[in-house]
Tab-separated table of C-alpha atoms in Angstrom:
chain	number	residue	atom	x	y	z
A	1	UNK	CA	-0.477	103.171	35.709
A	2	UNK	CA	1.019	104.947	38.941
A	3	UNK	CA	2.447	102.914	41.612
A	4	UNK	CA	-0.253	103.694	43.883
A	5	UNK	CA	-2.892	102.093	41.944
A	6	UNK	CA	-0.197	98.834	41.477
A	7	UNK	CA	0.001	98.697	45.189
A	8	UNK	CA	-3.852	98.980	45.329
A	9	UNK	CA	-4.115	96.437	42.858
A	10	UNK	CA	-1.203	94.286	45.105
A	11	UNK	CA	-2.998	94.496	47.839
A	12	UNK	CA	-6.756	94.000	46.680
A	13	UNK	CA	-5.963	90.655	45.190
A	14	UNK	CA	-4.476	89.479	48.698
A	15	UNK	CA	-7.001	90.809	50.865
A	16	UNK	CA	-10.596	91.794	49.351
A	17	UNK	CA	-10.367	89.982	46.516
A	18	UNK	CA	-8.738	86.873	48.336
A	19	UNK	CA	-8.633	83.635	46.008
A	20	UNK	CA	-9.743	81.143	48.122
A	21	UNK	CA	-11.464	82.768	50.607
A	22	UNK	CA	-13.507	85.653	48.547
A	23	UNK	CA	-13.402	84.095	45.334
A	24	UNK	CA	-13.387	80.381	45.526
A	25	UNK	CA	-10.539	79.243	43.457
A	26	UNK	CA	-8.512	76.597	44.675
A	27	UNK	CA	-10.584	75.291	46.966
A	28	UNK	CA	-9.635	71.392	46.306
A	29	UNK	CA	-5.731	72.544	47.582
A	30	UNK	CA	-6.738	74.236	49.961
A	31	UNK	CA	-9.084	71.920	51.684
A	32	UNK	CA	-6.399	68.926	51.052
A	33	UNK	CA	-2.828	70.258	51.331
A	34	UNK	CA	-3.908	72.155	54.185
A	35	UNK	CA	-2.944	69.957	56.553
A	36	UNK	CA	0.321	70.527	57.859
A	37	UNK	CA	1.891	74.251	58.426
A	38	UNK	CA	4.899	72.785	55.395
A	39	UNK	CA	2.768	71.066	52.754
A	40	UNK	CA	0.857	73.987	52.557
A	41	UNK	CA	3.819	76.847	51.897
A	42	UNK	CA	5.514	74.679	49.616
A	43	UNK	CA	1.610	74.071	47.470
A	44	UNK	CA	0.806	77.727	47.869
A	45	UNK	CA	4.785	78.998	46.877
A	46	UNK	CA	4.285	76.375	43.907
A	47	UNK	CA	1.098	77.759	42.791
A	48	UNK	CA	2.088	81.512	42.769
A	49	UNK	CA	5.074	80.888	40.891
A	50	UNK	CA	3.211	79.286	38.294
A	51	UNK	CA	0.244	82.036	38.211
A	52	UNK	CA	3.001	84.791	37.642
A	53	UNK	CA	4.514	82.828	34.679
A	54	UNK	CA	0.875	81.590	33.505
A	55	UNK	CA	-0.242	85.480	33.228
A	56	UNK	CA	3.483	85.996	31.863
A	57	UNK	CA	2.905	83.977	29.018
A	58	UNK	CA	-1.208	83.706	28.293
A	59	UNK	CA	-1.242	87.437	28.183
A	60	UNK	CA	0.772	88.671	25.326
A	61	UNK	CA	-0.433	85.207	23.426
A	62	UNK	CA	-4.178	86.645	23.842
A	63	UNK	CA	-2.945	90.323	23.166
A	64	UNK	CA	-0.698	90.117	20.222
A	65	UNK	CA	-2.115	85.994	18.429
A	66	UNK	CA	-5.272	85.336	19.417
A	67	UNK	CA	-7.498	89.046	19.314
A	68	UNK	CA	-5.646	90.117	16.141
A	69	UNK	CA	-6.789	86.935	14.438
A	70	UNK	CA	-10.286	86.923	15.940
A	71	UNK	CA	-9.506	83.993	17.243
A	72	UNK	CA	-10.796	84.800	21.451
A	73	UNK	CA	-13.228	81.506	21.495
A	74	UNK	CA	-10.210	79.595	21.373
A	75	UNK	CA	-9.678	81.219	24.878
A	76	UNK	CA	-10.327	78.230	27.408
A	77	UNK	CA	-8.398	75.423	24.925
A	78	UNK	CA	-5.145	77.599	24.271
A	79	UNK	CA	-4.776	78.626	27.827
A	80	UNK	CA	-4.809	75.296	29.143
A	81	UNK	CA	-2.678	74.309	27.251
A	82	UNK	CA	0.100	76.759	27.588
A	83	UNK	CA	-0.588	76.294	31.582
A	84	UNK	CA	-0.318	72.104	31.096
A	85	UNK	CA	2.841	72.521	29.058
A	86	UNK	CA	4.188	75.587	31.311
A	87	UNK	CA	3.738	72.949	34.080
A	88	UNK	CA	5.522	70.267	32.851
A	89	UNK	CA	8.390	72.505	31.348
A	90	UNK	CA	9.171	74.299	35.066
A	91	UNK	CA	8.869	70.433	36.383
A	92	UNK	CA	12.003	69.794	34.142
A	93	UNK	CA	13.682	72.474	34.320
A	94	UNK	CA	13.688	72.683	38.028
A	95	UNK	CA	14.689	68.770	38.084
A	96	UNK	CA	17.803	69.847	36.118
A	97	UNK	CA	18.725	72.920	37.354
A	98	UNK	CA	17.303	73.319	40.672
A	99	UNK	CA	17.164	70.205	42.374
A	100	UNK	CA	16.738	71.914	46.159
A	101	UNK	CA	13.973	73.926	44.789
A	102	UNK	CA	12.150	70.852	42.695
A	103	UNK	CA	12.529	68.187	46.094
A	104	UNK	CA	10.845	71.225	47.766
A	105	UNK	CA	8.020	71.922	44.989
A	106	UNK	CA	8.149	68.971	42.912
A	107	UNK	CA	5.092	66.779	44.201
A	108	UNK	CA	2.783	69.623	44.088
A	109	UNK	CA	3.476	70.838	40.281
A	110	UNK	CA	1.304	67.735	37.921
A	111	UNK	CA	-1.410	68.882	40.433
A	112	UNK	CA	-1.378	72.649	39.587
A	113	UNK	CA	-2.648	72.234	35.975
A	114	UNK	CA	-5.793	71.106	37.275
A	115	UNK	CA	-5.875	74.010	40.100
A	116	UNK	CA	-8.825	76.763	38.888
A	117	UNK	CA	-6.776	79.588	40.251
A	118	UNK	CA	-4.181	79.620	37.539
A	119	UNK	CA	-6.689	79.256	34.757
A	120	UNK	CA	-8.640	81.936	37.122
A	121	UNK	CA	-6.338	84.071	37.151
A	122	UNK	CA	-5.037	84.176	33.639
A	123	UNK	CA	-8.821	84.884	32.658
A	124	UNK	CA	-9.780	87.311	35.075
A	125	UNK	CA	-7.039	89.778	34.385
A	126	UNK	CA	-8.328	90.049	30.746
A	127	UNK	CA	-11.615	90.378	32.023
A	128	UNK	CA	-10.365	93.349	33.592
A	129	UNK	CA	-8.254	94.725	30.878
A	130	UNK	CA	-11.219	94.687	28.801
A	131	UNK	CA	-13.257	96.979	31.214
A	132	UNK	CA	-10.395	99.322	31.795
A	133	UNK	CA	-7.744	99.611	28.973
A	134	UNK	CA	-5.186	100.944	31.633
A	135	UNK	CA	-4.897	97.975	33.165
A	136	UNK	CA	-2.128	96.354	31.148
A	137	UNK	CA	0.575	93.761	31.430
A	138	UNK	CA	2.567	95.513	34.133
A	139	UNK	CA	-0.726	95.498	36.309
A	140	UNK	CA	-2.327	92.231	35.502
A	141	UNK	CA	1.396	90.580	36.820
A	142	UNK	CA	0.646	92.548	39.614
A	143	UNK	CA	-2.421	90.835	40.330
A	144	UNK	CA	-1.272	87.735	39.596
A	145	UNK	CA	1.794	87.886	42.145
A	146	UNK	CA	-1.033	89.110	44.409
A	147	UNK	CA	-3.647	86.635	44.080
A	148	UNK	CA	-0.556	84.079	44.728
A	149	UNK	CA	0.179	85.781	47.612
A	150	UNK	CA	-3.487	86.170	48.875
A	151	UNK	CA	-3.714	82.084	48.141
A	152	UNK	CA	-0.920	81.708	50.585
A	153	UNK	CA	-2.093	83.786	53.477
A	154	UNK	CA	-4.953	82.014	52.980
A	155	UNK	CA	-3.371	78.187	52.940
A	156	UNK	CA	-0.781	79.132	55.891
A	157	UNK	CA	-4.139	80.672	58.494
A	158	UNK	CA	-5.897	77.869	57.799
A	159	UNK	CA	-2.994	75.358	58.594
A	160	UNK	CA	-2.835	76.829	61.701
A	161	UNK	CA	-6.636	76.302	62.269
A	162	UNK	CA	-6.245	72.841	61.354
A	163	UNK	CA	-3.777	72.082	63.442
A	164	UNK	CA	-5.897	73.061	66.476
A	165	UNK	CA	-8.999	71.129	64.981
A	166	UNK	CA	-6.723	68.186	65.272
A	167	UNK	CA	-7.104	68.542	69.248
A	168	UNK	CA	-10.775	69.024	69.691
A	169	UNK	CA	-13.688	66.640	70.087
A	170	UNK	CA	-15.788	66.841	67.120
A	171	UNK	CA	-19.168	65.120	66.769
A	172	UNK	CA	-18.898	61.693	65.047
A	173	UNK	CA	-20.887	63.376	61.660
A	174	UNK	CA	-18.769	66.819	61.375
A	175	UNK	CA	-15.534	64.716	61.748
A	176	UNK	CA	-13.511	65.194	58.701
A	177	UNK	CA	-14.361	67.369	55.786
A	178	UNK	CA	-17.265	69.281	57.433
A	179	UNK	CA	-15.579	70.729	60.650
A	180	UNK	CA	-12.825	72.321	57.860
A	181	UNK	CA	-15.554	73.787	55.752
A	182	UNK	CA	-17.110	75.327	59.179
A	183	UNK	CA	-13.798	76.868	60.070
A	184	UNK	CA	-13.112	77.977	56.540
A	185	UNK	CA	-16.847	79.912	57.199
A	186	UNK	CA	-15.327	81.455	60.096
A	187	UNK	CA	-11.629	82.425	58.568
A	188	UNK	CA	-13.834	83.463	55.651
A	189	UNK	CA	-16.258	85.728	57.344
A	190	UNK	CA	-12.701	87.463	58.844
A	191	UNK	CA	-11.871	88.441	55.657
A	192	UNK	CA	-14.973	90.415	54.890
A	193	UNK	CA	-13.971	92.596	57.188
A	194	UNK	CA	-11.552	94.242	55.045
A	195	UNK	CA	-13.902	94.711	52.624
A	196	UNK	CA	-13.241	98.565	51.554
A	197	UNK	CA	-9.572	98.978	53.268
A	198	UNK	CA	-7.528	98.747	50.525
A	199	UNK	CA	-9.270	102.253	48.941
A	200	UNK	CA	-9.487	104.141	52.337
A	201	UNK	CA	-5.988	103.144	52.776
A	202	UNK	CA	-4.661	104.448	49.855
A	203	UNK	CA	-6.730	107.847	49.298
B	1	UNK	CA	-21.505	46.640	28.586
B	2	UNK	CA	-24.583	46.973	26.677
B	3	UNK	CA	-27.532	45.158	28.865
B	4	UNK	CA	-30.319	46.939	29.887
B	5	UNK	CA	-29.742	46.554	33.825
B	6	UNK	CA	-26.337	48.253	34.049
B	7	UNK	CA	-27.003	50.910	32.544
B	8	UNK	CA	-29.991	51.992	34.893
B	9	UNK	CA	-27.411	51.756	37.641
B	10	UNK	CA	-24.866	53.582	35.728
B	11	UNK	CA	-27.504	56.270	35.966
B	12	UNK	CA	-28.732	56.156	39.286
B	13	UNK	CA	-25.328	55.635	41.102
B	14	UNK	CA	-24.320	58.960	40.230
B	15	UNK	CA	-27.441	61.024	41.761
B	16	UNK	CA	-27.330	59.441	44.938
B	17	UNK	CA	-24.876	56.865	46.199
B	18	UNK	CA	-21.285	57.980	44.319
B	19	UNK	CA	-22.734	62.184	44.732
B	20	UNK	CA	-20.093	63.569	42.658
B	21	UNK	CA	-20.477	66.887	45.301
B	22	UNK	CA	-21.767	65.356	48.785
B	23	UNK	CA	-20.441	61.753	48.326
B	24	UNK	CA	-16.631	62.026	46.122
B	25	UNK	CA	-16.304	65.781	47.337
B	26	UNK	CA	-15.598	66.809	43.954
B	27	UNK	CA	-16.190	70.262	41.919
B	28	UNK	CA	-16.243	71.852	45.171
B	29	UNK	CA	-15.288	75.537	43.390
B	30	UNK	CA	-17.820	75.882	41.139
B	31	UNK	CA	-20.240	74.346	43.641
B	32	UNK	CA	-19.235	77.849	46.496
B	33	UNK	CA	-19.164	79.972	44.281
B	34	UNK	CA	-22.043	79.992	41.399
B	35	UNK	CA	-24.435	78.403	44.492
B	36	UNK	CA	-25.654	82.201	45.534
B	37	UNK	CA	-28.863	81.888	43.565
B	38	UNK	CA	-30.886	78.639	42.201
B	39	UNK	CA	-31.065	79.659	38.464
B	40	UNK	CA	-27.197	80.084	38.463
B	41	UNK	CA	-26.660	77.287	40.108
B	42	UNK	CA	-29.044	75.211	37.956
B	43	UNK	CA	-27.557	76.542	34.570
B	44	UNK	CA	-23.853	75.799	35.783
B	45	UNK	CA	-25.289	72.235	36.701
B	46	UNK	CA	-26.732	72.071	33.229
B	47	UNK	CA	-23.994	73.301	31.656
B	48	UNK	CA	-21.033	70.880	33.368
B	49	UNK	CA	-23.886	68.099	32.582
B	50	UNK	CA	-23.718	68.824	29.136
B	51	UNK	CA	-19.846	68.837	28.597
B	52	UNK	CA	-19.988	65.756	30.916
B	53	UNK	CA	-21.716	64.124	28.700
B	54	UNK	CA	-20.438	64.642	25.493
B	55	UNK	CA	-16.618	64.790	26.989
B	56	UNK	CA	-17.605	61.157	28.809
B	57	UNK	CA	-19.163	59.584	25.342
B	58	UNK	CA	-16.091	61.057	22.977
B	59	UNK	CA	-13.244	59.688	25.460
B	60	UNK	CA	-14.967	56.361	25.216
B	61	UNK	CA	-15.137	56.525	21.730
B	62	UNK	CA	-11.355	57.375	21.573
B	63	UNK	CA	-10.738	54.794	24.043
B	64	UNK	CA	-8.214	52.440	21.875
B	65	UNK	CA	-6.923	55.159	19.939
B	66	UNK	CA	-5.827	57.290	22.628
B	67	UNK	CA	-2.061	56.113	23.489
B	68	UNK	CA	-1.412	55.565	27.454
B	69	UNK	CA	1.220	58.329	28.163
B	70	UNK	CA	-0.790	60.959	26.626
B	71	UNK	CA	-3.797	60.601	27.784
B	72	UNK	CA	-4.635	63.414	30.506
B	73	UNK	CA	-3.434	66.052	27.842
B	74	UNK	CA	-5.792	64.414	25.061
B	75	UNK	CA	-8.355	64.637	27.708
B	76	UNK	CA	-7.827	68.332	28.512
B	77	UNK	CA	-7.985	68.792	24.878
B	78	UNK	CA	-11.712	67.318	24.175
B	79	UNK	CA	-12.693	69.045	27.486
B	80	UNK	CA	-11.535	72.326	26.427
B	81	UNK	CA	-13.237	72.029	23.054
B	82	UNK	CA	-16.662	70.979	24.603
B	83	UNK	CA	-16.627	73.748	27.413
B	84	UNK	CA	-15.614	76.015	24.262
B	85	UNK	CA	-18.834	75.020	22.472
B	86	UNK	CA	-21.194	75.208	25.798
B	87	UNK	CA	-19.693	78.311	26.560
B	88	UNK	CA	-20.894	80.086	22.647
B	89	UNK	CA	-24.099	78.668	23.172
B	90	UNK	CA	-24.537	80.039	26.464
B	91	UNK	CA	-23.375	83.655	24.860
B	92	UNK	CA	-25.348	83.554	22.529
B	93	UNK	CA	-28.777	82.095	23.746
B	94	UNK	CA	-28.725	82.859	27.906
B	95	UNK	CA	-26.520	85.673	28.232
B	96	UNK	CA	-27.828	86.820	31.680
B	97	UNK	CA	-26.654	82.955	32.578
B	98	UNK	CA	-23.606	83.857	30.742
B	99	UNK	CA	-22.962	87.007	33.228
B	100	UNK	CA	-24.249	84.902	36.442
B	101	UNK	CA	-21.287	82.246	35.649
B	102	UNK	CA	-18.209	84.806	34.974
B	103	UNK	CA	-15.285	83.095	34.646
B	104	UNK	CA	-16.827	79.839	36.116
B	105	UNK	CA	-18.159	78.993	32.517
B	106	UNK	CA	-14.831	78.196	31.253
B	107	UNK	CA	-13.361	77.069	34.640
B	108	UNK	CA	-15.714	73.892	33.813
B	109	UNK	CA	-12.008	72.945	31.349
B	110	UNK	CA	-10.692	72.102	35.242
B	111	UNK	CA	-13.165	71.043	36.902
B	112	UNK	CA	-12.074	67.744	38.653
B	113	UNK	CA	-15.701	65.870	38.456
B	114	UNK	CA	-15.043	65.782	34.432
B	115	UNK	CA	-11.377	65.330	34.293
B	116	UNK	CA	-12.492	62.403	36.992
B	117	UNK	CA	-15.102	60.520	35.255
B	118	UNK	CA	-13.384	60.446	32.214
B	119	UNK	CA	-10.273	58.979	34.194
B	120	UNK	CA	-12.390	56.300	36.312
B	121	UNK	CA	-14.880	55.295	33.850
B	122	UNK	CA	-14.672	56.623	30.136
B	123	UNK	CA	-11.574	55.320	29.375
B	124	UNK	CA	-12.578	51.687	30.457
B	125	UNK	CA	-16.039	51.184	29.581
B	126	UNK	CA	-18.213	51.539	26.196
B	127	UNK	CA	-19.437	54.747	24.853
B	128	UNK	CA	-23.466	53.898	25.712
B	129	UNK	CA	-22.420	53.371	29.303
B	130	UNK	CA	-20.415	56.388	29.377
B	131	UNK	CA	-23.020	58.663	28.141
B	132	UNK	CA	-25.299	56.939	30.693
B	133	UNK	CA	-22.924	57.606	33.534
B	134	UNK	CA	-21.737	61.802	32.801
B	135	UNK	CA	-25.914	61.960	32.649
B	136	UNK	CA	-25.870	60.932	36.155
B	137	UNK	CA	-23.215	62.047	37.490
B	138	UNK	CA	-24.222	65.499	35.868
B	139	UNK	CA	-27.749	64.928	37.127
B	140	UNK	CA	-26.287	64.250	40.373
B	141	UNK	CA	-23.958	67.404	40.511
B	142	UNK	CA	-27.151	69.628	39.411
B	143	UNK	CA	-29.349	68.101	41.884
B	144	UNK	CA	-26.078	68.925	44.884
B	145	UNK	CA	-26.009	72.730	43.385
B	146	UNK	CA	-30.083	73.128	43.348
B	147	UNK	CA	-30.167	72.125	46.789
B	148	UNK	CA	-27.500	74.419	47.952
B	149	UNK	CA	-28.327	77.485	45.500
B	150	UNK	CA	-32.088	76.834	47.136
B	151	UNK	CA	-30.681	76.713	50.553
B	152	UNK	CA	-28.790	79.922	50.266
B	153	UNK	CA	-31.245	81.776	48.177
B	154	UNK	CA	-34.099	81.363	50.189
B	155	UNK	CA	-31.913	81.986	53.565
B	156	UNK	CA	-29.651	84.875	52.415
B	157	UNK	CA	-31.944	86.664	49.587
B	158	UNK	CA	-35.411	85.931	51.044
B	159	UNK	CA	-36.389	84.733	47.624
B	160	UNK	CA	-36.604	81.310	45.805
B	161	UNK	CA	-35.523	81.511	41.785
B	162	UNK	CA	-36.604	85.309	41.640
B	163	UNK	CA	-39.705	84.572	43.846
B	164	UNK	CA	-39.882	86.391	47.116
B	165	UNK	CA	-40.979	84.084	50.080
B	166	UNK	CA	-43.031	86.187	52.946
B	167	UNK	CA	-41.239	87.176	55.910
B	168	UNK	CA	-38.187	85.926	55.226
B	169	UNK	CA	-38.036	87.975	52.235
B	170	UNK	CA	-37.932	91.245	54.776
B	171	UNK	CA	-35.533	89.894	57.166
B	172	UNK	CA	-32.878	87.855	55.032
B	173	UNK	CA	-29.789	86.632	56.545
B	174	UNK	CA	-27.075	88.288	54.251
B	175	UNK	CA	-24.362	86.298	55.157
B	176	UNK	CA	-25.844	83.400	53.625
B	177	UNK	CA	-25.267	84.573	50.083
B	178	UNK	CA	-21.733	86.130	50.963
B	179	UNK	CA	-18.664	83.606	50.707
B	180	UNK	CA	-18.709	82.159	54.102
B	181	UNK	CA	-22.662	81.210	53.903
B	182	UNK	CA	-21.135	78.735	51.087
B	183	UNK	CA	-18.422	77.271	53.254
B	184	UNK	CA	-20.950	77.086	56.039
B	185	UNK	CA	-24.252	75.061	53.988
B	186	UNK	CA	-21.418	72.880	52.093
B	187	UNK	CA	-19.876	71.667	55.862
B	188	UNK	CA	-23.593	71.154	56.802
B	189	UNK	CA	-24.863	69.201	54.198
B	190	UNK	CA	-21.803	67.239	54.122
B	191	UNK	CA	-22.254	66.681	57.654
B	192	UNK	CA	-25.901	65.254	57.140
B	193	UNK	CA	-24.854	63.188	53.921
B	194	UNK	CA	-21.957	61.532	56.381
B	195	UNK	CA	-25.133	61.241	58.855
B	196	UNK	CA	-27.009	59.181	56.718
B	197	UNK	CA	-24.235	57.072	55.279
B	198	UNK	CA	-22.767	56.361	58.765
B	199	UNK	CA	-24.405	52.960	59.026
B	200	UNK	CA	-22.453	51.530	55.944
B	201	UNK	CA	-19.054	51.018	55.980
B	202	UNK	CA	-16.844	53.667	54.568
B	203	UNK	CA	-15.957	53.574	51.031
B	204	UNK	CA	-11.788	52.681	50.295
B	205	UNK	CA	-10.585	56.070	49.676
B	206	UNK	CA	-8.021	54.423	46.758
B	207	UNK	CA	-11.063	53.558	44.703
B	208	UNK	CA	-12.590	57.240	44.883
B	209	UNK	CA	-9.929	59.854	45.402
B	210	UNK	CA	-7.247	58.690	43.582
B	211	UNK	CA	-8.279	58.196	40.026
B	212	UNK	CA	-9.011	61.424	39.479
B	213	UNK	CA	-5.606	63.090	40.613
B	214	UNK	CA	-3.041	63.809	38.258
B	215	UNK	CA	-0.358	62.307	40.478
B	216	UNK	CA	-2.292	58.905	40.200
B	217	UNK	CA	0.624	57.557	38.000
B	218	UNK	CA	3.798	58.097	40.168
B	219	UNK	CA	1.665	58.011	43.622
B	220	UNK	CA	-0.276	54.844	44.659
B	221	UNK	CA	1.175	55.419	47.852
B	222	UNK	CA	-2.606	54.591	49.602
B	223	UNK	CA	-2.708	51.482	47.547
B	224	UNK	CA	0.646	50.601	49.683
B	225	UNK	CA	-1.396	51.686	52.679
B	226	UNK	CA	0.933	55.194	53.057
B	227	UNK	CA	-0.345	58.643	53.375
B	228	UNK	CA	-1.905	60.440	50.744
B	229	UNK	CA	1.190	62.628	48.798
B	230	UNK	CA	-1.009	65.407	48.113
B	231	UNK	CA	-2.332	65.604	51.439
C-alpha cells in the first residue's frame, strides 16, 4: 500500500468517516466527558492510545489464531477480552512506570473497555481487510491512529461548544442533555461537508 | 422475590418510567446509529432484548457463585457469549438484518443498558425477576428505537417500514436519515420526555448513573455529594 492511499486512509477516518460524529461510536464519552476543554483531551488522548494498541494486538490474534482454526465466531468474546485485559495491563504499567502520564490518563482508562469505539474499531478494520486484501496491518493501524484522532477533534469542538452553552438561556425542557444533542446536530451536519474531500484532495 | 405483584412492575418500570433510552440515557450508540429505518431499528431492539434477557436471567443464576472482585469481567464474559449466539442466528436466519446492523450486532458485548442491568439488578435479585426485568427494559429500549427509526424514516425516507407515505414520500427531508437527523430527534424527544416528567421531582442521579459505570468501585464521589469523576 503506497503512502498516498495511508494518508487517504489517515485522513478519511478523521474527517468523513469521523467516529463520533459520522459513525456514532463513543457517543456516551463524548456526551459526558465533554464538559470541560481538559477532561476531554486527556479521555480522547486515552482512548486513541488504547485503539492503536487494541488493533495492535486483536489483529494478528484474528489473522494468524483465530481464521486458521476456523474459529471467527469467537470474534466478539476474544476481542473483549484482549481490550479488558489490554486496559487493565496499560493501567499498571503506566502506574509504575509513568506516573505523570497515569495522574493525567488514569481516571478515564476502567471506562474505555466499555467505550464502542475500541471494540469498533478493532472490528471494522477486518471488515475492511476482508473486502480489500490490500488493506493490511500497516493500514488498519493507520486507521486506527486516525479514528483516535478523528474522536479527538471531535471531543475538543464540542468542548468548546459546551462551554458557550454554559452562558445561554435555554428553555427549562432542553436544559441539560437535549441542548448538547442539538448542538452535536449542528457540529455534525459541519462535518458532512467534507464528505468527498479526502479523494479530490488526493487525486 | 417471587410474588405475583412485583414482578408486573419489574416489567412495566422498564417501558415507561426507568426508559432505559429516554429516561437513564443509556445505549445511546446503537440507538443514532441503527435508528435510520424502523425494521433495523426494531431487529437491533429485538436482538439487545434477547441477550438482555438471557444475560439478565444467567447473572442471577450465577449470583452466589460469582466472586466480588471479578465480577464485571465474568459479566463481559456471559455477554459476549450471548451476543455471540444472537449474532449466528441473525446470520443465518435474517441476513439482510444482519447487513442493516454492521458492526452494531456485536457492539451489543458493550452496550451500557446490558452491562447496567446486570450491575443494578441481576446480581441482587432472583433469576424470575431478572428475566422479568431485561424483558422490560428490552421492551422498553425497542419501543425508544421504533419510535425514533419511525420518526426518521417517515421524515428523511418518505416511507414507513418499506411503505411509501404520499407526499412526503416525493419531498423527503434527507437530513433526517443522515447522522445529524439522529442527534437532532434524540435531543427532541429527550426534550419532550423531560417535558412530561417535569412535574415530579428529579430522580437522585447516584441511584441511576452510577451503577452502571465501571468506575463505580473507586468513585462514589456523588454519594459524597462531589462531582461526577467521569464528567
Amino acid at each position: 500500500m503506497s503512502i498516498t492511499q495511508l494518508v487517504g486512509i489517515f485522513l478519511a477516518s478523521i474527517l468523513t468517516e469521523n467516529y463520533i460524529l459520522c459513525k456514532f461510536f463513543g457517543i456516551c464519552p463524548f456526551l459526558g466527558v465533554s464538559k470541560k476543554l481538559d477532561t476531554a483531551l486527556g479521555m480522547s488522548a486515552a482512548v486513541t492510545f488504547v485503539m492503536v494498541l487494541a488493533t495492535a494486538v486483536t489483529w494478528p490474534i484474528y489473522t494468524y489464531i483465530l481464521v486458521p482454526n476456523e474459529f471467527e465466531y469467537l470474534q466478539t468474546l476474544v476481542f473483549i477480552l484482549v481490550i479488558a485485559g489490554l486496559v487493565q495491563l496499560v493501567e499498571i504499567v503506566l502506574r509504575k512506570y509513568m506516573p505523570p502520564l497515569y495522574n493525567a490518563l488514569g481516571i478515564y482508562l476502567p471506562l474505555i473497555t466499555t467505550n464502542c469505539a475500541v471494540l469498533g474499531i478493532t472490528m471494522l478494520v477486518l471488515d475492511k481487510g476482508a473486502e480489500d486484501p490490500a488493506f493490511g496491518y500497516v493500514a488498519s493501524l493507520v486507521n486506527a491512529l486516525g479514528a483516535g484522532i478523528g474522536f479527538l477533534v471531535a471531543m475538543v469542538m464540542f468542548a468548546g461548544v459546551r462551554e458557550r452553552l454554559e452562558s445561554c438561556d435555554i428553555p427549562k425542557s432542553l436544559r441539560g442533555l437535549p441542548i448538547t444533542l442539538v448542538s452535536a446536530s449542528l457540529v455534525a451536519c459541519s462535518f458532512l461537508g467534507f464528505s468527498g474531500i479526502v479523494d479530490k484532495l488526493l487525486q | 422475590m417471587a410474588e405475583k405483584k412485583p414482578l408486573i412492575k419489574e416489567f412495566t418500570k422498564g417501558i415507561i418510567k426507568e426508559n432505559p433510552v429516554l429516561c437513564l440515557v443509556l445505549g445511546t450508540c446503537p440507538t443514532l446509529a441503527v435508528t435510520t429505518g424502523v425494521s433495523s431499528a426494531v431487529g437491533m431492539g429485538l436482538a439487545a432484548t434477547a441477550v438482555l434477557v438471557c444475560s439478565n436471567s444467567v447473572i442471577s443464576a450465577l449470583r452466589k457463585v460469582i466472586p466480588n472482585k471479578v465480577r464485571i469481567p465474568a459479566y463481559i464474559t456471559i455477554i459476549a457469549a450471548f451476543v455471540t449466539i444472537v449474532q449466528m442466528i441473525v446470520k443465518a436466519y435474517a441476513p439482510a438484518l444482519n447487513d442493516a446492523l454492521g458492526v452494531y450486532l456485536p457492539l451489543i458485548v458493550v452496550n451500557c443498558i446490558i452491562l447496567g442491568r446486570a450491575e443494578m439488578f441481576a446480581s441482587k435479585n432472583g433469576v424470575a425477576a431478572s428475566a422479568i426485568d431485561g424483558l422490560g427494559m428490552g421492551i422498553g429500549f425497542t419501543a425508544a428505537l421504533f419510535l425514533m427509526g419511525s420518526i426518521r424514516e417517515i421524515l428523511g425516507a418518505g416511507s414507513w417500514l418499506g411503505l411509501p407515505i404520499p407526499i412526503l414520500n416525493s419531498n423527503p427531508i434527507l437530513i433526517f436519515i443522515l447522522p445529524p437527523g439522529g442527534f437532532f430527534v434524540f435531543g427532541m424527544l429527550m426534550a419532550i420526555a423531560n417535558k412530561l416528567n417535569s412535574e415530579k421531582p428529579a430522580k437522585n442521579k447516584e441511584e441511576i448513573g452510577c451503577a452502571a459505570c465501571p468506575m463505580h468501585d473507586n468513585c462514589g464521589k456523588l454519594a459524597k455529594g462531589e462531582e461526577c469523576a467521569a464528567e
